[in-house]
Amino acid sequence: MANLIEDYLTTFRSLLPVGKRQQTRILQEIEDHLLESWSHEQEHGMPPEEALRRVLARFGEPAEIAPVFVEQAVVCTRRQTRLLLVASLALCFLLICATIFRYPAIAGSFADNVGYSCFCLLLLCAYGWLGLRATSLKSTIALPALRQEVRVSLYSTLSFAITYLLLCLLESLLWSKGVVLYPRQNILAIDHMLNSFLVTVPFVAWLIFTLIGSSSAVSHSRRISTGSMVGLWSGLTMALGVVLISLALNYALMGLLLPTSWSYDPICRSSSDLAACELGDTLGGSTSALLALPLLGAGLGTLGGVFSRGRSVVLS
């Protein structure tokens, strides 16, 4: 009789295209409900085997019940994804405004600061609307796409955070210890190579994650537009990650960077406000990322979708 429940849950598992954690939770809830109902039927004098068959029949066929649980999982995942997006957008805008008003020399006059803030607000609102649209997929294809969006975002942002932190620490070490041993010109060349390498690594990783994620999502949905949405989301979250992580680490490590790598920056070292110059440089690069990465991500997602569809056509 226990095999009946096991077979029922095995069939149910094959119809749940959700993550392992969600799948385990759903199956545990179903099993607990079946066992409780089975025990209740036996307490009323029904033979165990007949009681179990009645409970399973009353609960329904897995093919009929599974879509209900999938829809609930879609709603939950979509809500969490949208909350993450809105929170990131709000935090990004607040951090940008705090930076330019804390260091007015970045933009210039107060009017310039207000204008730059309004531009960033407009840009973030536009991409926020697009990001929310990218999570508004039909339930039949939403879960695989949403899972790919979250996974690609996590991997890409994490790779950038690690490499940017490593870059800050290595630059500080290079300019605090290296200048004692080697000529400044040699250290500057090493600094430039280090910058180029550690900036390229997360960008290439993001390209790979986006192509793989969009291809995987399209393999489930059979729609190239799904790949475009995954790519757009990937580019948007990567751009937000660039802004948040770079500014946050610059603030957190400012005491370490000011007397070392920032002091030897050939562009900013003659500035009257070294911190403002460096943060302004970071902010300029971040704004460029906000403008370019979502559009580039959508293009990469479309390309990944085309590859996935082409491969499925060839295999079929």
Short mmCIF file of C-alpha atoms in Angstrom, two decimals:
data_model
loop_
_atom_site.label_atom_id
_atom_site.label_comp_id
_atom_site.label_asym_id
_atom_site.label_seq_id
_atom_site.Cartn_x
_atom_site.Cartn_y
_atom_site.Cartn_z
CA MET A 1 0.00 0.00 0.00
CA ALA A 2 2.88 2.31 0.68
CA ASN A 3 3.90 1.66 -2.92
CA LEU A 4 0.67 3.31 -4.09
CA ILE A 5 1.65 6.55 -2.36
CA GLU A 6 5.22 6.25 -3.65
CA ASP A 7 4.02 5.74 -7.23
CA TYR A 8 1.59 8.64 -6.89
CA LEU A 9 4.32 10.98 -5.64
CA THR A 10 6.74 9.82 -8.35
CA THR A 11 4.19 10.67 -11.02
CA PHE A 12 3.51 14.00 -9.34
CA ARG A 13 7.24 14.78 -9.22
CA SER A 14 7.59 14.33 -12.98
CA LEU A 15 4.86 16.95 -13.53
CA LEU A 16 6.43 19.65 -11.34
CA PRO A 17 8.93 21.80 -13.33
CA VAL A 18 10.09 23.62 -10.20
CA GLY A 19 13.29 23.84 -8.21
CA LYS A 20 14.31 20.98 -5.94
CA ARG A 21 13.49 22.89 -2.77
CA GLN A 22 9.99 23.82 -3.95
CA GLN A 23 9.45 20.32 -5.30
CA THR A 24 10.43 18.70 -2.00
CA ARG A 25 8.16 21.04 -0.04
CA ILE A 26 5.16 20.42 -2.32
CA LEU A 27 5.60 16.63 -2.29
CA GLN A 28 5.99 16.63 1.49
CA GLU A 29 2.73 18.57 1.86
CA ILE A 30 0.94 16.12 -0.44
CA GLU A 31 2.34 13.08 1.36
CA ASP A 32 1.36 14.45 4.78
CA HIS A 33 -2.15 15.18 3.53
CA LEU A 34 -2.54 11.70 2.02
CA LEU A 35 -1.29 9.93 5.15
CA GLU A 36 -3.53 12.02 7.39
CA SER A 37 -6.60 11.37 5.22
CA TRP A 38 -5.75 7.66 5.00
CA SER A 39 -5.51 7.40 8.78
CA HIS A 40 -8.79 9.28 9.15
CA GLU A 41 -10.60 6.87 6.80
CA GLN A 42 -9.26 3.84 8.68
CA GLU A 43 -10.46 5.26 11.97
CA HIS A 44 -13.98 5.09 10.55
CA GLY A 45 -13.66 1.35 9.95
CA MET A 46 -12.63 1.27 6.30
CA PRO A 47 -10.08 -1.40 5.27
CA PRO A 48 -6.58 0.06 4.71
CA GLU A 49 -6.29 -0.69 0.99
CA GLU A 50 -9.77 0.56 0.15
CA ALA A 51 -9.24 3.64 2.34
CA LEU A 52 -6.01 4.51 0.52
CA ARG A 53 -7.57 4.09 -2.92
CA ARG A 54 -10.46 6.31 -1.91
CA VAL A 55 -8.09 8.99 -0.58
CA LEU A 56 -6.05 8.96 -3.81
CA ALA A 57 -9.18 9.13 -5.95
CA ARG A 58 -10.55 12.01 -3.89
CA PHE A 59 -7.28 13.94 -4.09
CA GLY A 60 -7.30 13.67 -7.88
CA GLU A 61 -5.06 12.59 -10.73
CA PRO A 62 -1.54 14.12 -10.67
CA ALA A 63 -2.01 15.49 -14.19
CA GLU A 64 -5.06 17.44 -12.99
CA ILE A 65 -3.65 18.67 -9.68
CA ALA A 66 -0.04 19.47 -10.64
CA PRO A 67 -0.91 22.61 -12.69
CA VAL A 68 -2.46 24.15 -9.57
CA PHE A 69 0.78 23.75 -7.61
CA VAL A 70 2.81 24.98 -10.59
CA GLU A 71 0.68 28.12 -10.80
CA GLN A 72 1.22 28.76 -7.08
CA ALA A 73 4.97 28.32 -7.57
CA VAL A 74 4.89 30.76 -10.50
CA VAL A 75 3.09 33.39 -8.42
CA CYS A 76 5.54 32.99 -5.53
CA THR A 77 8.64 33.08 -7.75
CA ARG A 78 7.34 36.04 -9.73
CA ARG A 79 6.59 37.98 -6.53
CA GLN A 80 10.07 37.33 -5.14
CA THR A 81 11.72 38.26 -8.44
CA ARG A 82 9.81 41.51 -8.74
CA LEU A 83 10.52 42.41 -5.12
CA LEU A 84 14.24 41.88 -5.75
CA LEU A 85 14.09 44.09 -8.84
CA VAL A 86 12.20 46.95 -7.19
CA ALA A 87 14.44 46.87 -4.10
CA SER A 88 17.57 46.93 -6.28
CA LEU A 89 16.25 49.84 -8.35
CA ALA A 90 15.36 51.86 -5.26
CA LEU A 91 18.70 51.16 -3.57
CA CYS A 92 20.57 52.01 -6.77
CA PHE A 93 18.80 55.37 -7.11
CA LEU A 94 19.36 56.25 -3.45
CA LEU A 95 23.05 55.37 -3.66
CA ILE A 96 23.54 57.44 -6.82
CA CYS A 97 21.76 60.45 -5.30
CA ALA A 98 23.67 60.12 -2.04
CA THR A 99 26.94 60.08 -3.97
CA ILE A 100 26.35 63.11 -6.19
CA PHE A 101 24.89 65.24 -3.39
CA ARG A 102 27.57 64.13 -0.92
CA TYR A 103 30.23 65.07 -3.49
CA PRO A 104 28.79 68.01 -5.50
CA ALA A 105 32.00 68.33 -7.54
CA ILE A 106 31.03 65.17 -9.44
CA ALA A 107 28.29 66.83 -11.48
CA GLY A 108 29.10 70.48 -10.81
CA SER A 109 26.29 72.79 -9.72
CA PHE A 110 23.19 71.91 -7.73
CA ALA A 111 21.12 72.16 -10.91
CA ASP A 112 23.42 69.64 -12.59
CA ASN A 113 23.02 67.29 -9.64
CA VAL A 114 19.23 67.52 -9.86
CA GLY A 115 19.33 67.00 -13.63
CA TYR A 116 21.57 63.94 -13.31
CA SER A 117 19.32 62.53 -10.57
CA CYS A 118 16.24 63.00 -12.77
CA PHE A 119 18.00 61.33 -15.69
CA CYS A 120 18.92 58.33 -13.51
CA LEU A 121 15.39 58.16 -12.12
CA LEU A 122 13.90 58.16 -15.61
CA LEU A 123 16.35 55.52 -16.78
CA LEU A 124 15.74 53.28 -13.77
CA CYS A 125 11.96 53.62 -14.08
CA ALA A 126 12.13 52.67 -17.76
CA TYR A 127 14.25 49.63 -17.08
CA GLY A 128 12.13 48.78 -14.05
CA TRP A 129 9.05 48.69 -16.27
CA LEU A 130 10.87 46.51 -18.80
CA GLY A 131 12.15 44.24 -16.03
CA LEU A 132 8.66 43.76 -14.62
CA ARG A 133 7.40 43.02 -18.11
CA ALA A 134 10.11 40.39 -18.43
CA THR A 135 8.57 38.49 -15.50
CA SER A 136 5.02 38.62 -16.91
CA LEU A 137 5.12 35.33 -18.78
CA LYS A 138 2.36 32.79 -19.17
CA SER A 139 2.35 30.19 -16.41
CA THR A 140 3.13 27.39 -18.86
CA ILE A 141 6.58 28.84 -19.58
CA ALA A 142 7.07 31.21 -16.65
CA LEU A 143 8.81 28.94 -14.16
CA PRO A 144 11.74 27.81 -16.33
CA ALA A 145 12.24 31.37 -17.60
CA LEU A 146 11.98 32.96 -14.15
CA ARG A 147 14.40 30.42 -12.71
CA GLN A 148 16.87 31.14 -15.49
CA GLU A 149 16.50 34.89 -14.94
CA VAL A 150 17.25 34.58 -11.23
CA ARG A 151 20.09 32.09 -11.77
CA VAL A 152 21.81 34.15 -14.48
CA SER A 153 21.44 37.32 -12.38
CA LEU A 154 22.94 35.66 -9.32
CA TYR A 155 25.92 34.15 -11.11
CA SER A 156 26.73 37.30 -13.10
CA THR A 157 26.47 39.67 -10.14
CA LEU A 158 28.46 37.35 -7.90
CA SER A 159 31.27 37.08 -10.46
CA PHE A 160 31.44 40.88 -10.72
CA ALA A 161 31.42 41.34 -6.93
CA ILE A 162 34.30 38.91 -6.45
CA THR A 163 36.45 40.32 -9.24
CA TYR A 164 35.81 43.97 -8.30
CA LEU A 165 36.70 43.32 -4.66
CA LEU A 166 39.82 41.48 -5.79
CA LEU A 167 40.70 44.38 -8.10
CA CYS A 168 40.42 46.97 -5.30
CA LEU A 169 42.56 44.91 -2.93
CA LEU A 170 45.23 44.09 -5.51
CA GLU A 171 45.47 47.70 -6.68
CA SER A 172 45.85 48.91 -3.12
CA LEU A 173 48.54 46.32 -2.44
CA LEU A 174 50.30 47.14 -5.72
CA TRP A 175 50.53 50.87 -5.01
CA SER A 176 51.38 50.53 -1.33
CA LYS A 177 54.12 47.88 -1.68
CA GLY A 178 55.03 47.82 -5.36
CA VAL A 179 56.18 51.44 -5.63
CA VAL A 180 58.93 50.68 -3.15
CA LEU A 181 60.36 47.94 -5.37
CA TYR A 182 59.63 49.02 -8.95
CA PRO A 183 59.48 52.28 -10.95
CA ARG A 184 56.13 54.03 -10.93
CA GLN A 185 55.76 53.69 -14.70
CA ASN A 186 56.06 49.89 -14.44
CA ILE A 187 53.51 49.79 -11.64
CA LEU A 188 51.13 51.88 -13.75
CA ALA A 189 51.45 49.43 -16.65
CA ILE A 190 50.75 46.51 -14.32
CA ASP A 191 47.77 48.41 -12.89
CA HIS A 192 46.31 48.90 -16.38
CA MET A 193 46.76 45.21 -17.26
CA LEU A 194 45.20 44.21 -13.96
CA ASN A 195 42.24 46.50 -14.58
CA SER A 196 41.71 45.18 -18.09
CA PHE A 197 41.90 41.54 -17.02
CA LEU A 198 39.67 41.77 -13.96
CA VAL A 199 37.06 43.86 -15.78
CA THR A 200 37.01 41.46 -18.73
CA VAL A 201 36.51 38.34 -16.59
CA PRO A 202 33.04 39.19 -15.17
CA PHE A 203 31.93 40.62 -18.51
CA VAL A 204 32.85 37.41 -20.36
CA ALA A 205 31.25 35.36 -17.58
CA TRP A 206 28.08 37.43 -17.96
CA LEU A 207 28.07 36.83 -21.72
CA ILE A 208 28.38 33.07 -21.20
CA PHE A 209 25.76 32.91 -18.43
CA THR A 210 23.31 34.94 -20.51
CA LEU A 211 23.73 32.80 -23.63
CA ILE A 212 23.40 29.55 -21.67
CA GLY A 213 20.47 30.81 -19.59
CA SER A 214 18.51 32.14 -22.56
CA SER A 215 19.12 28.95 -24.54
CA SER A 216 17.91 26.84 -21.63
CA ALA A 217 14.76 28.95 -21.19
CA VAL A 218 13.93 28.78 -24.91
CA SER A 219 14.39 25.00 -24.88
CA HIS A 220 11.43 24.87 -22.44
CA SER A 221 9.22 27.57 -23.95
CA ARG A 222 10.01 27.05 -27.66
CA ARG A 223 9.83 30.83 -28.06
CA ILE A 224 12.76 33.04 -29.00
CA SER A 225 11.07 35.96 -27.20
CA THR A 226 11.61 34.11 -23.92
CA GLY A 227 15.36 34.23 -24.55
CA SER A 228 15.12 37.97 -25.20
CA MET A 229 13.35 38.48 -21.86
CA VAL A 230 15.91 36.39 -19.99
CA GLY A 231 18.70 38.38 -21.66
CA LEU A 232 17.05 41.70 -20.84
CA TRP A 233 16.67 40.68 -17.20
CA SER A 234 20.27 39.47 -17.12
CA GLY A 235 21.57 42.76 -18.53
CA LEU A 236 19.42 44.84 -16.21
CA THR A 237 20.44 43.03 -13.05
CA MET A 238 24.09 43.00 -14.12
CA ALA A 239 23.95 46.77 -14.67
CA LEU A 240 22.32 47.30 -11.28
CA GLY A 241 24.92 45.03 -9.73
CA VAL A 242 27.72 47.07 -11.31
CA VAL A 243 26.31 50.29 -9.83
CA LEU A 244 25.57 48.93 -6.37
CA ILE A 245 28.70 46.84 -5.93
CA SER A 246 31.20 49.34 -7.35
CA LEU A 247 29.85 52.28 -5.35
CA ALA A 248 29.38 50.24 -2.17
CA LEU A 249 32.91 48.82 -2.32
CA ASN A 250 34.40 52.23 -3.09
CA TYR A 251 32.71 53.63 0.02
CA ALA A 252 33.63 50.62 2.16
CA LEU A 253 37.29 50.57 1.05
CA MET A 254 37.78 54.33 0.69
CA GLY A 255 40.12 54.48 3.68
CA LEU A 256 42.31 51.85 2.04
CA LEU A 257 42.16 53.20 -1.52
CA LEU A 258 42.67 56.93 -0.87
CA PRO A 259 46.31 56.77 0.24
CA THR A 260 47.25 54.01 -2.23
CA SER A 261 45.79 53.42 -5.71
CA TRP A 262 43.64 56.57 -5.83
CA SER A 263 46.58 58.81 -4.93
CA TYR A 264 48.52 57.53 -7.94
CA ASP A 265 45.65 57.75 -10.43
CA PRO A 266 47.05 59.92 -13.28
CA ILE A 267 43.60 61.39 -13.96
CA CYS A 268 42.44 62.23 -10.44
CA ARG A 269 45.60 62.74 -8.40
CA SER A 270 45.72 66.46 -9.25
CA SER A 271 42.05 66.95 -8.34
CA SER A 272 41.21 69.11 -5.33
CA ASP A 273 38.74 66.43 -4.18
CA LEU A 274 40.29 63.04 -4.88
CA ALA A 275 37.36 61.01 -3.53
CA ALA A 276 34.85 62.98 -5.63
CA CYS A 277 36.92 62.46 -8.76
CA GLU A 278 37.25 58.70 -8.23
CA LEU A 279 33.58 58.25 -7.32
CA GLY A 280 32.59 60.38 -10.30
CA ASP A 281 34.68 58.16 -12.55
CA THR A 282 33.00 55.08 -11.09
CA LEU A 283 29.58 56.68 -11.46
CA GLY A 284 30.24 57.51 -15.10
CA GLY A 285 31.16 53.91 -15.88
CA SER A 286 28.13 52.67 -13.96
CA THR A 287 25.80 54.95 -15.91
CA SER A 288 27.26 53.61 -19.15
CA ALA A 289 26.55 50.09 -17.89
CA LEU A 290 22.96 51.06 -17.08
CA LEU A 291 22.52 52.33 -20.62
CA ALA A 292 24.23 49.52 -22.50
CA LEU A 293 23.99 46.22 -20.63
CA PRO A 294 20.19 45.71 -20.69
CA LEU A 295 20.08 46.31 -24.44
CA LEU A 296 23.12 44.12 -25.02
CA GLY A 297 21.61 41.44 -22.77
CA ALA A 298 18.36 41.43 -24.76
CA GLY A 299 20.38 40.98 -27.95
CA LEU A 300 22.41 38.14 -26.42
CA GLY A 301 19.24 36.48 -25.15
CA THR A 302 17.72 36.65 -28.61
CA LEU A 303 20.90 35.15 -30.07
CA GLY A 304 20.84 32.36 -27.50
CA GLY A 305 17.19 31.72 -28.32
CA VAL A 306 17.94 31.51 -32.04
CA PHE A 307 20.75 29.00 -31.37
CA SER A 308 18.46 26.92 -29.14
CA ARG A 309 15.62 26.86 -31.66
CA GLY A 310 18.00 26.07 -34.50
CA ARG A 311 19.51 23.18 -32.56
CA SER A 312 16.07 21.77 -31.68
CA VAL A 313 15.01 21.95 -35.33
CA VAL A 314 18.17 20.14 -36.45
CA LEU A 315 17.74 17.43 -33.80
CA SER A 316 14.10 16.92 -34.70
#
